[in-house]
Amino acid sequence: MSLPAPLTGVIPPVCTPLDPDGEVDVASLLRLVDHLVAAGVDGLFLLGTTSEAAFLTDGQRRRVVEAVTGHLGGQLPVLAGAIDMTTPRVLEHIASVTAAGADAVVVISPFYARLGPAETARHFRLAAAASPVPVLAYDLPSAIPTKLSADLVVQLASDGVLAGLKDSSGDLAGFRDVVTGTRHLPGFSALTGSELLVDAALALGGHGAVPGLANVDPDGYVRLDRLCRAGRREEARAVQERLCALYGLVHAGAGRVGAGSSALGAFKAALHLRGVIACPATAEPQVPLSPAEVAEVRRHLVEAGLL
Amino acid sequence: MSLPAPLTGVIPPVCTPLDPDGEVDVASLLRLVDHLVAAGVDGLFLLGTTSEAAFLTDGQRRRVVEAVTGHLGGQLPVLAGAIDMTTPRVLEHIASVTAAGADAVVVISPFYARLGPAETARHFRLAAAASPVPVLAYDLPSAIPTKLSADLVVQLASDGVLAGLKDSSGDLAGFRDVVTGTRHLPGFSALTGSELLVDAALALGGHGAVPGLANVDPDGYVRLDRLCRAGRREEARAVQERLCALYGLVHAGAGRVGAGSSALGAFKAALHLRGVIACPATAEPQVPLSPAEVAEVRRHLVEAGLL
Amino acid sequence: MSLPAPLTGVIPPVCTPLDPDGEVDVASLLRLVDHLVAAGVDGLFLLGTTSEAAFLTDGQRRRVVEAVTGHLGGQLPVLAGAIDMTTPRVLEHIASVTAAGADAVVVISPFYARLGPAETARHFRLAAAASPVPVLAYDLPSAIPTKLSADLVVQLASDGVLAGLKDSSGDLAGFRDVVTGTRHLPGFSALTGSELLVDAALALGGHGAVPGLANVDPDGYVRLDRLCRAGRREEARAVQERLCALYGLVHAGAGRVGAGSSALGAFKAALHLRGVIACPATAEPQVPLSPAEVAEVRRHLVEAGLL
Amino acid sequence: MSLPAPLTGVIPPVCTPLDPDGEVDVASLLRLVDHLVAAGVDGLFLLGTTSEAAFLTDGQRRRVVEAVTGHLGGQLPVLAGAIDMTTPRVLEHIASVTAAGADAVVVISPFYARLGPAETARHFRLAAAASPVPVLAYDLPSAIPTKLSADLVVQLASDGVLAGLKDSSGDLAGFRDVVTGTRHLPGFSALTGSELLVDAALALGGHGAVPGLANVDPDGYVRLDRLCRAGRREEARAVQERLCALYGLVHAGAGRVGAGSSALGAFKAALHLRGVIACPATAEPQVPLSPAEVAEVRRHLVEAGLL
C-alpha cells in the first residue's frame, strides 16, 4: 500500500520476539502484530531501535518484514528501519526491506564514522534516490553521537528527499521547528518517538507517535491519540500521565544493566507477562532482567490495570 | 600463522582503496600492502576504522581479507576488524574474516544500543568463545559513545578473553593502567592507535602501534619503532615530531567536512599523490576533498620529504 | 512581599543594562523594569543567566537588586539568582540579595567541582537552611555539566527544601515528571525557562514561564500566558509560534561568537533598538554583535511587528 | 620574586586545610607548605582546583595567598589561581592575589556562559593586560565544558599573552602540540597537571608538573622529576608507576560521592593520616569520606611506604 501523507496516529515500533536460541519467533511476532492491530493502531514500524534491529542479522531482519507484510496483506502501512552505520549498508537494507514489502523506510544519520552535516545530507539524498518508497529520517541522539538539526530536516523535506521525521530526540522545541518549517509541505509526516510527550507533540502540530511503550499498552496510546484529535485535552493529559507512570517500567534494570537492555528487557517482560509473546529473551549481549526486576515490571502492569 | 604474543612493532590499519564506483580496488590494495611490507612493518590490521570498515558491505569486507591473506601467504600476521553494533553481527564478521585467513580479530564494544559494562563484558566473552583466533579489544571513544575502562580490559585479559588491546582513545593514562595491569600476562599485546604518542606509549611499556598515518609514511613509523626499541629516545622524539607535523594533513578538509571524511580523504589523497593507489575515492557518503584541500595534503607530503 | 505559592504567569529574567564602561546602567535597568511591568508580567527574576549574573561582580549584583526592589516597592515578587560554583559562595549571594530585598532566591547545582547527586542535595539543603526566603532550583545543563534529575527535585520539594524549579533544560518530559511528582505539594512552583515551549509547559501543568525573550516582547508572553490560562489553545499556539520566529534573533552572531554571546548580545541589541536601554553593551569577554548582526536582529523585530 | 622562565620541576597545587567550621586552618596550611618545601619542590600553586578554590570565599582566597607568601618570603615562586566564571570576576581575583604577593596567576577559560574561542582569547588578553605578573592558562575540561585548543594557546603565547600552560586535560597529544608550537618561545612554561604521565610529559619536552598527589607524596614527585632530568628513564618509570598505584586513593569514595569530593577528600585524609594537617574536612557541599573509605586511603599510603 502507499504511505498515507501525512501519516497520522499511533505507529508502534514493533518488538521482535526471539526464542531462547536468539532466533526470530515468528508466531509470537504475528501475535504481537495482531495485538497491536486489534487495538486500532494506524501503522507499524518494524526494525526500529525498539525492535532490536541493531542486534538482528540481515537474514533475521528480512524475515521480520516478510512475516509481517505477508500477515497483514496491506491492511496497515508498514514502515521498516534501515539502521546501519553508513550509506552502502543502508542501501542494502533499503533494498531488502522494500523487496520484503515495506511501504516506507526509516533512515538514521550515519554514525561511527565522524561525519558532518554535509555527509549526513548526502546520506539521506542517496538513500532517497535509491529507495522505491518514501524515506523518513530518524533522529535518535541517545544512540548515536549526533543530533539531526531541524534546519537540515526542513531543507531535505523541501527538496523532496524526506517524507517525514521520527523524532526520538526528546527535544520538543526542535520538533516544533520541524513542524512549523514543513507546514507548507502537506504530505510531510512529523512523528514523535516519545512515550511521554505525545499529547504535547500532537498539540503543537505533530502528526503521529511511534512510542515503544505502545507494544505494551497499544490501547492506551490509541485512546490518547483519539482524545488529542478530538480536542479533549484534559482527558488526554490524564491518559498521557497514566502512560508516563507505566513507562517507569523501563527502569526496572537501571543501575545493573545498560539503559537499552533495561528498557527492551522490560518491554519484552511485559509482553510475556501479558501473554502476547512466548519468551521474554532479548538479543545478545543484553543481560536478562532478574526475577526481582521482572516483578517490578509486573507491578507497573498491575498498577496500570494491564494485568 | 599464529599471532606473536605479544605482538610488537608497527601494524598499520590498512586503507581500503576503492575505484570510482565504490568497489574495492584489489590491485591498489595489494600495491599498498607491498608498500607497507617493503617498509618493514610487523603486521597488518585490515577492516579497521581507517580501512573504512564502517562503509564496506559484508562482501567487500571478505574480499579485502581474502585478497591480502592470499597475497601475503603467511608472511606477516594479519589482524581483521569485526566492527559492528552488537554481538550477533560481530560473530558473523568473525566467522567471515577468520574463514578468509585472519590471524586475529579486533572487536569494539557494542554501540548504538545503550548498553553498559555488564553487556560489554558479555559481548567480548561471546566473541572470544566463538573465535578460532585471538581477540583484541578496540577502544575508540571518538566513534562510539563509550570508553572501554582499563579495569574491564585487565579483567578480561586476566580471564583469557582478550589477547590484546588497540587503544585509540587518546587517554594515555588509561593505556598505562592496562600496560601495568597486564604485565603479569606475558602474551598480552598493548597497542596504541595514536599517531602522535607512539614514543610515549612504547616508553611506558606498550608493545606496538597501529597508526593510520603509517599508510602514508610506513618508513617513518618503522624507524620510530626501531629507535624506541634501541633506547635512542632523543632521535625517536625527533622522528615522532616529524610525524606529528605530517599528521596535520588530516585536517585538510576541517570545517567543511566531518573529521572522519577529512582524515580518510587525506590519507587516500596522500597515497594517490605518492603513486601507491590508483584512485583517492572514499566511500559514500563521504565528501571528497577539494583541489585546494588536496594541495594542502601535498604540501604536508613535500614538507615531510615524501614527495 | 511574600512569594505567591505557586508563582504563576510570566516572570522575565531581567537583562542587566551596562554602560560602555561595563558598569550597571541603573536608569536603563529601571526603564526596562517599567517596560516589563507595563506589559503585565507577574514577577521579575534578577541575576539569572540572561541577566549576565555570571559576569557581574558582587557589588554589581547587589546594586541590581537594590535598585529594582527600591523602585518596585513590593509591587511584584522579585526573585534573584545566587549563581556560583559552590555552597559557600552561594550562601554569600543569598545573604546579599535577600538583604537587598529579594523575595526568593534561585540556586543552581554546584558546578566546576565534579560533585555528584549527594553533594547537590546537600547544597540545596544548606542553601534552604540559610535562606530567609524560599529557594527555587535552577536546571540549566547547557551552562554546567550536570542535569538536575526530576527525582531529586521531587525529593527536595517533598522535604520542604525547594519551593520551586526553573527548568531551562529543554527536557519537557523531565519537567512533566516534576509537575506530576509535586502535584501533592500545592505551593510548589514549576516554571519553564523555555522561550519555545511555554504553551506546552503550561498545558501539562506548569505554573509559569521565565523566558529571556520576554525582555524583548513582554506583551507577547503575557498574551500567551493569558490565552493558555483561558484554554484558548489554538490562539495560544499562534502566539507561541510568532514568539518562536522572533526567537531566531538569538542566532544573529552564530558561527562567529559563542551561543551565549550571541543570545545576550541580541537581546540587548533588541532592547536598544526598541529604545528601552541606552547602550547594547554586554559584559566582557563577550564579543559585541557586528552591524550586520544587529541588522539581523532588527529584521526579526520588524517581522514581529515590534519596530 | 620573578617567575623563572620557563618554570621547571614540581609545583604542587597546594591543598587548603580547613578547620571543622570550614575556615582556613592557617597553621596546617603552613605545615603543609613546609612539608612540600622540605621535599624540594620548585614552586607552589595556590588556589587551584585541588586547593578547593571553587569553594573558597574571596576573603579565604586572599588569606591563603597572604599566609603562604608571608611564610615563604620569596623562597620559592608562588602561583595563584584566579578561577571564576568570566573576566570581571577573574580580574578581581588577579588584583587580589597579586596584591597578596603571587608571582604569577593561573587563569581558566570562561565557563558557564556558553562562550566561544573568540571570547576565550579576549578573556586571556584582558587578563594579561590587567595582570602585573605573568599569566598561565589552565586547561581543565573535566571541570568546565570546553577544551582549550593547542592552536589558541600557541597563538596567545606567540602574542606574549600567555607565559605558560597548566594542562590538566589528559590529552597528551594536545600538550605535545603546545610544547612543539612554543619551542621558539624560550620563556614559555609547559606544565602538565597529570599525576600519571609526568615522565611522559617531561620526555616529550614539558617543563614541569603540577600534580595534586604531590601534596601527599612530594618526595615521590621530586624524585621522579630529578630522574627524568637525569635521563634515568627506567628508574623514572618505576617511580611513576609507584605514584600511579598510590593515585588509586582518589577513588576511595567512588560510586558514593562525586569524583571531585572523592579525590579532594582522599588527599586531605592522606595528609591528615600522615600528620601534616589537623583536620581532613573538605568544604561544603562535599560529603566527607566514610571510615571505610579513609581506611582505603590508609591502605594506599601503607602500600606506598608513606605510613
CSV table of N, CA, C and O in Angstrom, one decimal, chain A residues 49 54-58 61 83-89 92 108 110-116 118-119 122-123 126 138 140 142-145 256-261 263 283-288, chain B residues 49 54-58 61 83-89 92 108 110-116 118-119 122-123 126 138 140 142-145 256-261 263 283-288:
chain,number,residue,atom,x,y,z
A,49,THR,N,14.7,0.8,16.7
A,49,THR,CA,15.6,0.5,17.8
A,49,THR,C,14.9,-0.4,18.8
A,49,THR,O,15.5,-1.3,19.4
A,54,ALA,N,19.4,-3.3,15.8
A,54,ALA,CA,20.9,-3.3,15.9
A,54,ALA,C,21.4,-4.7,16.3
A,54,ALA,O,22.7,-4.9,16.2
A,55,PHE,N,20.6,-5.6,16.7
A,55,PHE,CA,21.1,-6.9,17.1
A,55,PHE,C,20.8,-8.0,16.1
A,55,PHE,O,21.2,-9.1,16.3
A,56,LEU,N,20.0,-7.7,15.1
A,56,LEU,CA,19.5,-8.7,14.2
A,56,LEU,C,20.4,-8.8,13.0
A,56,LEU,O,20.9,-7.8,12.5
A,57,THR,N,20.6,-10.1,12.6
A,57,THR,CA,21.4,-10.3,11.3
A,57,THR,C,20.5,-9.9,10.1
A,57,THR,O,19.3,-9.7,10.3
A,58,ASP,N,21.2,-9.8,9.0
A,58,ASP,CA,20.4,-9.4,7.8
A,58,ASP,C,19.3,-10.4,7.5
A,58,ASP,O,18.2,-10.0,7.1
A,61,ARG,N,16.4,-9.7,9.9
A,61,ARG,CA,15.7,-8.5,9.5
A,61,ARG,C,14.7,-8.8,8.4
A,61,ARG,O,13.5,-8.4,8.5
A,83,ILE,N,18.6,0.7,9.6
A,83,ILE,CA,19.6,1.2,10.5
A,83,ILE,C,20.9,0.6,10.3
A,83,ILE,O,21.1,-0.6,10.5
A,84,ASP,N,21.9,1.4,10.0
A,84,ASP,CA,23.3,0.9,9.9
A,84,ASP,C,24.2,2.1,9.8
A,84,ASP,O,23.7,3.3,9.8
A,85,MET,N,25.5,1.8,9.9
A,85,MET,CA,26.5,2.9,10.1
A,85,MET,C,26.6,3.9,9.0
A,85,MET,O,26.8,5.1,9.2
A,86,THR,N,26.5,3.4,7.7
A,86,THR,CA,26.8,4.3,6.6
A,86,THR,C,26.0,3.9,5.4
A,86,THR,O,25.3,2.9,5.4
A,87,THR,N,26.1,4.7,4.4
A,87,THR,CA,25.2,4.6,3.2
A,87,THR,C,25.2,3.2,2.5
A,87,THR,O,24.2,2.7,2.2
A,88,PRO,N,26.4,2.6,2.3
A,88,PRO,CA,26.4,1.4,1.5
A,88,PRO,C,25.5,0.3,2.2
A,88,PRO,O,24.7,-0.4,1.5
A,89,ARG,N,25.7,0.2,3.5
A,89,ARG,CA,24.9,-0.8,4.2
A,89,ARG,C,23.4,-0.4,4.3
A,89,ARG,O,22.5,-1.2,4.2
A,92,GLU,N,21.7,-1.4,1.2
A,92,GLU,CA,21.4,-2.8,1.2
A,92,GLU,C,20.1,-3.1,2.0
A,92,GLU,O,19.3,-3.9,1.6
A,108,ILE,N,18.5,6.5,9.6
A,108,ILE,CA,19.2,7.3,10.6
A,108,ILE,C,20.4,8.0,10.0
A,108,ILE,O,20.9,7.5,9.0
A,110,PRO,N,24.3,8.8,9.4
A,110,PRO,CA,25.4,7.9,9.5
A,110,PRO,C,26.1,8.1,10.9
A,110,PRO,O,26.1,9.2,11.4
A,111,PHE,N,26.6,7.0,11.4
A,111,PHE,CA,27.3,7.1,12.7
A,111,PHE,C,28.6,6.3,12.7
A,111,PHE,O,28.9,5.7,11.6
A,112,TYR,N,29.3,6.3,13.7
A,112,TYR,CA,30.6,5.7,13.9
A,112,TYR,C,31.7,6.4,13.2
A,112,TYR,O,32.8,6.5,13.7
A,113,ALA,N,31.4,7.0,12.0
A,113,ALA,CA,32.5,7.4,11.1
A,113,ALA,C,32.8,8.9,11.2
A,113,ALA,O,33.6,9.4,10.4
A,114,ARG,N,32.4,9.6,12.3
A,114,ARG,CA,32.7,11.0,12.5
A,114,ARG,C,32.5,11.9,11.2
A,114,ARG,O,33.4,12.5,10.7
A,115,LEU,N,31.2,11.8,10.7
A,115,LEU,CA,30.9,12.6,9.6
A,115,LEU,C,30.2,13.9,10.0
A,115,LEU,O,29.8,14.0,11.2
A,116,GLY,N,30.0,14.8,9.1
A,116,GLY,CA,29.4,16.1,9.5
A,116,GLY,C,28.1,16.3,8.7
A,116,GLY,O,27.6,15.4,8.1
A,118,ALA,N,27.3,17.9,6.1
A,118,ALA,CA,27.4,17.7,4.6
A,118,ALA,C,27.2,16.2,4.2
A,118,ALA,O,26.5,15.9,3.3
A,119,GLU,N,27.9,15.4,5.0
A,119,GLU,CA,27.8,13.9,4.7
A,119,GLU,C,26.4,13.4,5.1
A,119,GLU,O,25.9,12.5,4.4
A,122,ARG,N,24.1,14.2,2.3
A,122,ARG,CA,24.4,13.3,1.2
A,122,ARG,C,23.8,11.9,1.4
A,122,ARG,O,23.3,11.3,0.5
A,123,HIS,N,24.0,11.5,2.6
A,123,HIS,CA,23.5,10.1,3.0
A,123,HIS,C,22.0,10.0,2.7
A,123,HIS,O,21.5,9.1,2.1
A,126,LEU,N,21.2,10.1,-1.0
A,126,LEU,CA,21.5,8.8,-1.7
A,126,LEU,C,20.4,7.8,-1.3
A,126,LEU,O,20.0,7.0,-2.1
A,138,TYR,N,15.3,9.6,10.9
A,138,TYR,CA,15.2,9.1,12.3
A,138,TYR,C,16.2,9.9,13.1
A,138,TYR,O,17.4,9.8,12.9
A,140,LEU,N,17.8,10.2,16.7
A,140,LEU,CA,18.0,9.4,18.0
A,140,LEU,C,19.3,9.7,18.6
A,140,LEU,O,20.2,8.8,18.6
A,142,SER,N,20.4,9.7,21.5
A,142,SER,CA,20.8,8.9,22.6
A,142,SER,C,21.6,7.7,22.1
A,142,SER,O,22.3,7.0,22.9
A,143,ALA,N,21.4,7.3,20.8
A,143,ALA,CA,22.1,6.1,20.3
A,143,ALA,C,23.3,6.4,19.5
A,143,ALA,O,24.2,5.6,19.4
A,144,ILE,N,23.3,7.6,18.9
A,144,ILE,CA,24.5,7.9,18.0
A,144,ILE,C,25.0,9.3,18.5
A,144,ILE,O,24.3,10.0,19.1
A,145,PRO,N,26.2,9.6,18.1
A,145,PRO,CA,26.7,10.9,18.7
A,145,PRO,C,26.2,12.2,18.1
A,145,PRO,O,26.6,13.2,18.6
A,256,ARG,N,22.0,-1.8,37.1
A,256,ARG,CA,22.6,-3.1,37.0
A,256,ARG,C,23.0,-3.3,35.5
A,256,ARG,O,24.1,-3.8,35.2
A,257,VAL,N,22.1,-2.9,34.6
A,257,VAL,CA,22.4,-3.1,33.2
A,257,VAL,C,22.2,-1.8,32.5
A,257,VAL,O,21.8,-0.8,33.0
A,258,GLY,N,22.6,-1.7,31.2
A,258,GLY,CA,22.5,-0.5,30.4
A,258,GLY,C,21.1,-0.1,30.2
A,258,GLY,O,20.2,-0.9,30.3
A,259,ALA,N,20.9,1.2,29.9
A,259,ALA,CA,19.5,1.7,29.7
A,259,ALA,C,18.8,1.0,28.6
A,259,ALA,O,17.6,0.7,28.7
A,260,GLY,N,19.5,0.6,27.5
A,260,GLY,CA,18.9,-0.1,26.4
A,260,GLY,C,18.4,-1.5,26.9
A,260,GLY,O,17.3,-1.9,26.6
A,261,SER,N,19.3,-2.2,27.5
A,261,SER,CA,19.0,-3.6,28.0
A,261,SER,C,17.8,-3.5,28.9
A,261,SER,O,16.9,-4.4,28.9
A,263,ALA,N,15.3,-1.2,29.1
A,263,ALA,CA,14.1,-0.9,28.5
A,263,ALA,C,13.6,-2.0,27.6
A,263,ALA,O,12.4,-2.4,27.7
A,283,ALA,N,18.1,-10.0,22.7
A,283,ALA,CA,19.3,-10.5,21.9
A,283,ALA,C,20.6,-10.2,22.7
A,283,ALA,O,20.7,-9.4,23.5
A,284,GLU,N,21.6,-11.1,22.3
A,284,GLU,CA,22.9,-10.9,22.9
A,284,GLU,C,23.5,-9.6,22.4
A,284,GLU,O,23.3,-9.2,21.3
A,285,PRO,N,24.3,-8.9,23.3
A,285,PRO,CA,24.8,-9.3,24.6
A,285,PRO,C,24.0,-8.7,25.7
A,285,PRO,O,24.5,-8.5,26.8
A,286,GLN,N,22.7,-8.5,25.5
A,286,GLN,CA,21.9,-7.9,26.5
A,286,GLN,C,21.8,-8.9,27.7
A,286,GLN,O,21.8,-10.1,27.5
A,287,VAL,N,21.7,-8.4,28.9
A,287,VAL,CA,21.7,-9.2,30.1
A,287,VAL,C,20.2,-9.3,30.5
A,287,VAL,O,19.5,-8.2,30.6
A,288,PRO,N,19.7,-10.5,30.7
A,288,PRO,CA,18.3,-10.6,31.0
A,288,PRO,C,17.9,-9.9,32.3
A,288,PRO,O,18.8,-9.8,33.2
B,49,THR,N,38.9,1.1,11.4
B,49,THR,CA,38.2,2.4,11.1
B,49,THR,C,38.9,3.1,9.9
B,49,THR,O,38.2,3.6,9.0
B,54,ALA,N,33.4,0.6,8.3
B,54,ALA,CA,32.1,1.0,8.6
B,54,ALA,C,31.3,1.3,7.3
B,54,ALA,O,30.1,1.4,7.4
B,55,PHE,N,32.0,1.4,6.2
B,55,PHE,CA,31.4,1.7,4.9
B,55,PHE,C,31.3,0.5,4.0
B,55,PHE,O,30.7,0.6,2.9
B,56,LEU,N,31.9,-0.5,4.3
B,56,LEU,CA,32.0,-1.7,3.4
B,56,LEU,C,30.9,-2.7,3.7
B,56,LEU,O,30.5,-2.9,4.8
B,57,THR,N,30.4,-3.2,2.6
B,57,THR,CA,29.4,-4.3,2.7
B,57,THR,C,30.2,-5.6,3.1
B,57,THR,O,31.4,-5.7,3.1
B,58,ASP,N,29.4,-6.5,3.6
B,58,ASP,CA,29.9,-7.8,4.0
B,58,ASP,C,30.8,-8.4,2.9
B,58,ASP,O,31.9,-9.0,3.2
B,61,ARG,N,34.1,-6.6,2.7
B,61,ARG,CA,35.0,-6.9,3.8
B,61,ARG,C,35.7,-8.2,3.5
B,61,ARG,O,36.9,-8.3,3.7
B,83,ILE,N,33.9,-5.0,13.1
B,83,ILE,CA,33.3,-3.8,13.7
B,83,ILE,C,31.8,-3.8,13.3
B,83,ILE,O,31.4,-3.8,12.1
B,84,ASP,N,31.0,-3.9,14.3
B,84,ASP,CA,29.5,-3.8,14.1
B,84,ASP,C,28.9,-3.5,15.4
B,84,ASP,O,29.5,-3.5,16.5
B,85,MET,N,27.6,-3.2,15.4
B,85,MET,CA,26.9,-2.7,16.5
B,85,MET,C,26.8,-3.6,17.7
B,85,MET,O,26.9,-3.2,18.8
B,86,THR,N,26.5,-4.9,17.4
B,86,THR,CA,26.2,-5.8,18.5
B,86,THR,C,26.8,-7.2,18.3
B,86,THR,O,27.3,-7.5,17.1
B,87,THR,N,26.7,-8.1,19.2
B,87,THR,CA,27.3,-9.4,19.2
B,87,THR,C,26.9,-10.2,17.9
B,87,THR,O,27.8,-10.8,17.3
B,88,PRO,N,25.6,-10.3,17.6
B,88,PRO,CA,25.2,-11.3,16.5
B,88,PRO,C,26.0,-10.9,15.2
B,88,PRO,O,26.5,-11.8,14.5
B,89,ARG,N,26.0,-9.6,14.9
B,89,ARG,CA,26.7,-9.2,13.7
B,89,ARG,C,28.2,-9.4,13.8
B,89,ARG,O,28.9,-9.8,12.9
B,92,GLU,N,29.1,-12.9,13.1
B,92,GLU,CA,29.2,-13.1,11.6
B,92,GLU,C,30.5,-12.6,11.0
B,92,GLU,O,31.1,-13.3,10.2
B,108,ILE,N,35.2,-4.2,18.8
B,108,ILE,CA,34.9,-3.0,19.5
B,108,ILE,C,33.7,-3.3,20.5
B,108,ILE,O,32.9,-4.2,20.2
B,110,PRO,N,30.0,-3.0,22.0
B,110,PRO,CA,28.8,-2.8,21.3
B,110,PRO,C,28.4,-1.3,21.4
B,110,PRO,O,28.7,-0.6,22.3
B,111,PHE,N,27.7,-0.8,20.3
B,111,PHE,CA,27.3,0.6,20.3
B,111,PHE,C,25.9,0.7,19.7
B,111,PHE,O,25.3,-0.3,19.4
B,112,TYR,N,25.4,1.9,19.7
B,112,TYR,CA,24.1,2.2,19.3
B,112,TYR,C,23.0,1.8,20.3
B,112,TYR,O,22.1,2.6,20.5
B,113,ALA,N,23.2,0.7,21.0
B,113,ALA,CA,22.1,0.1,21.8
B,113,ALA,C,22.1,0.5,23.2
B,113,ALA,O,21.4,-0.1,24.0
B,114,ARG,N,22.8,1.5,23.7
B,114,ARG,CA,22.8,1.9,25.1
B,114,ARG,C,23.0,0.8,26.1
B,114,ARG,O,22.2,0.6,26.9
B,115,LEU,N,24.1,0.1,25.9
B,115,LEU,CA,24.4,-1.0,26.8
B,115,LEU,C,25.4,-0.5,27.8
B,115,LEU,O,26.0,0.6,27.7
B,116,GLY,N,25.6,-1.3,28.9
B,116,GLY,CA,26.5,-0.9,30.0
B,116,GLY,C,27.7,-1.9,30.1
B,116,GLY,O,27.9,-2.7,29.2
B,118,ALA,N,28.3,-4.4,31.9
B,118,ALA,CA,28.0,-5.8,32.0
B,118,ALA,C,27.8,-6.4,30.6
B,118,ALA,O,28.3,-7.5,30.3
B,119,GLU,N,27.1,-5.7,29.8
B,119,GLU,CA,26.8,-6.2,28.4
B,119,GLU,C,28.1,-6.1,27.6
B,119,GLU,O,28.3,-7.0,26.7
B,122,ARG,N,30.1,-9.2,28.5
B,122,ARG,CA,29.4,-10.4,27.9
B,122,ARG,C,29.7,-10.4,26.4
B,122,ARG,O,30.0,-11.5,25.8
B,123,HIS,N,29.7,-9.3,25.7
B,123,HIS,CA,30.0,-9.2,24.3
B,123,HIS,C,31.4,-9.7,24.0
B,123,HIS,O,31.6,-10.6,23.1
B,126,LEU,N,31.5,-13.6,24.5
B,126,LEU,CA,30.9,-14.3,23.5
B,126,LEU,C,31.7,-14.3,22.2
B,126,LEU,O,31.8,-15.3,21.5
B,138,TYR,N,39.1,-3.1,21.0
B,138,TYR,CA,39.4,-1.9,20.3
B,138,TYR,C,38.7,-0.8,21.0
B,138,TYR,O,37.4,-0.8,21.2
B,140,LEU,N,37.7,3.0,21.0
B,140,LEU,CA,37.7,4.2,20.1
B,140,LEU,C,36.5,5.1,20.5
B,140,LEU,O,35.5,5.2,19.8
B,142,SER,N,36.0,8.1,20.2
B,142,SER,CA,35.6,9.2,19.3
B,142,SER,C,34.5,8.7,18.3
B,142,SER,O,33.8,9.5,17.7
B,143,ALA,N,34.4,7.3,18.2
B,143,ALA,CA,33.4,6.8,17.2
B,143,ALA,C,32.2,6.3,17.9
B,143,ALA,O,31.1,6.3,17.2
B,144,ILE,N,32.3,5.9,19.1
B,144,ILE,CA,31.1,5.3,19.8
B,144,ILE,C,31.0,6.0,21.1
B,144,ILE,O,31.9,6.6,21.6
B,145,PRO,N,29.8,6.0,21.7
B,145,PRO,CA,29.6,6.8,22.9
B,145,PRO,C,30.3,6.3,24.2
B,145,PRO,O,30.2,7.0,25.2
B,256,ARG,N,34.8,22.1,6.7
B,256,ARG,CA,33.9,21.8,5.5
B,256,ARG,C,33.3,20.5,5.6
B,256,ARG,O,32.1,20.3,5.3
B,257,VAL,N,34.0,19.5,6.0
B,257,VAL,CA,33.5,18.1,6.1
B,257,VAL,C,33.8,17.6,7.5
B,257,VAL,O,34.5,18.2,8.3
B,258,GLY,N,33.2,16.4,7.8
B,258,GLY,CA,33.4,15.8,9.1
B,258,GLY,C,34.9,15.4,9.3
B,258,GLY,O,35.6,15.2,8.3
B,259,ALA,N,35.3,15.2,10.6
B,259,ALA,CA,36.6,14.9,10.9
B,259,ALA,C,37.0,13.5,10.2
B,259,ALA,O,38.2,13.3,9.8
B,260,GLY,N,36.1,12.6,10.2
B,260,GLY,CA,36.4,11.3,9.6
B,260,GLY,C,36.6,11.4,8.1
B,260,GLY,O,37.6,10.9,7.5
B,261,SER,N,35.7,12.1,7.4
B,261,SER,CA,35.8,12.4,6.0
B,261,SER,C,37.2,13.0,5.7
B,261,SER,O,37.9,12.7,4.7
B,263,ALA,N,40.0,13.1,7.4
B,263,ALA,CA,41.2,12.2,7.7
B,263,ALA,C,41.3,11.1,6.6
B,263,ALA,O,42.4,10.9,6.1
B,283,ALA,N,34.5,6.1,0.5
B,283,ALA,CA,33.2,5.6,0.4
B,283,ALA,C,32.1,6.6,0.6
B,283,ALA,O,32.3,7.5,1.4
B,284,GLU,N,30.9,6.4,0.1
B,284,GLU,CA,29.8,7.2,0.4
B,284,GLU,C,29.4,7.0,1.8
B,284,GLU,O,29.4,5.9,2.4
B,285,PRO,N,28.8,8.1,2.5
B,285,PRO,CA,28.5,9.4,2.0
B,285,PRO,C,29.6,10.4,2.2
B,285,PRO,O,29.3,11.6,2.3
B,286,GLN,N,30.8,10.0,2.3
B,286,GLN,CA,31.9,10.9,2.5
B,286,GLN,C,32.0,11.9,1.3
B,286,GLN,O,31.8,11.5,0.2
B,287,VAL,N,32.4,13.1,1.6
B,287,VAL,CA,32.5,14.2,0.7
B,287,VAL,C,34.0,14.2,0.2
B,287,VAL,O,34.9,14.3,1.1
B,288,PRO,N,34.3,14.2,-1.1
B,288,PRO,CA,35.7,14.2,-1.5
B,288,PRO,C,36.4,15.5,-1.1
B,288,PRO,O,35.7,16.6,-1.0
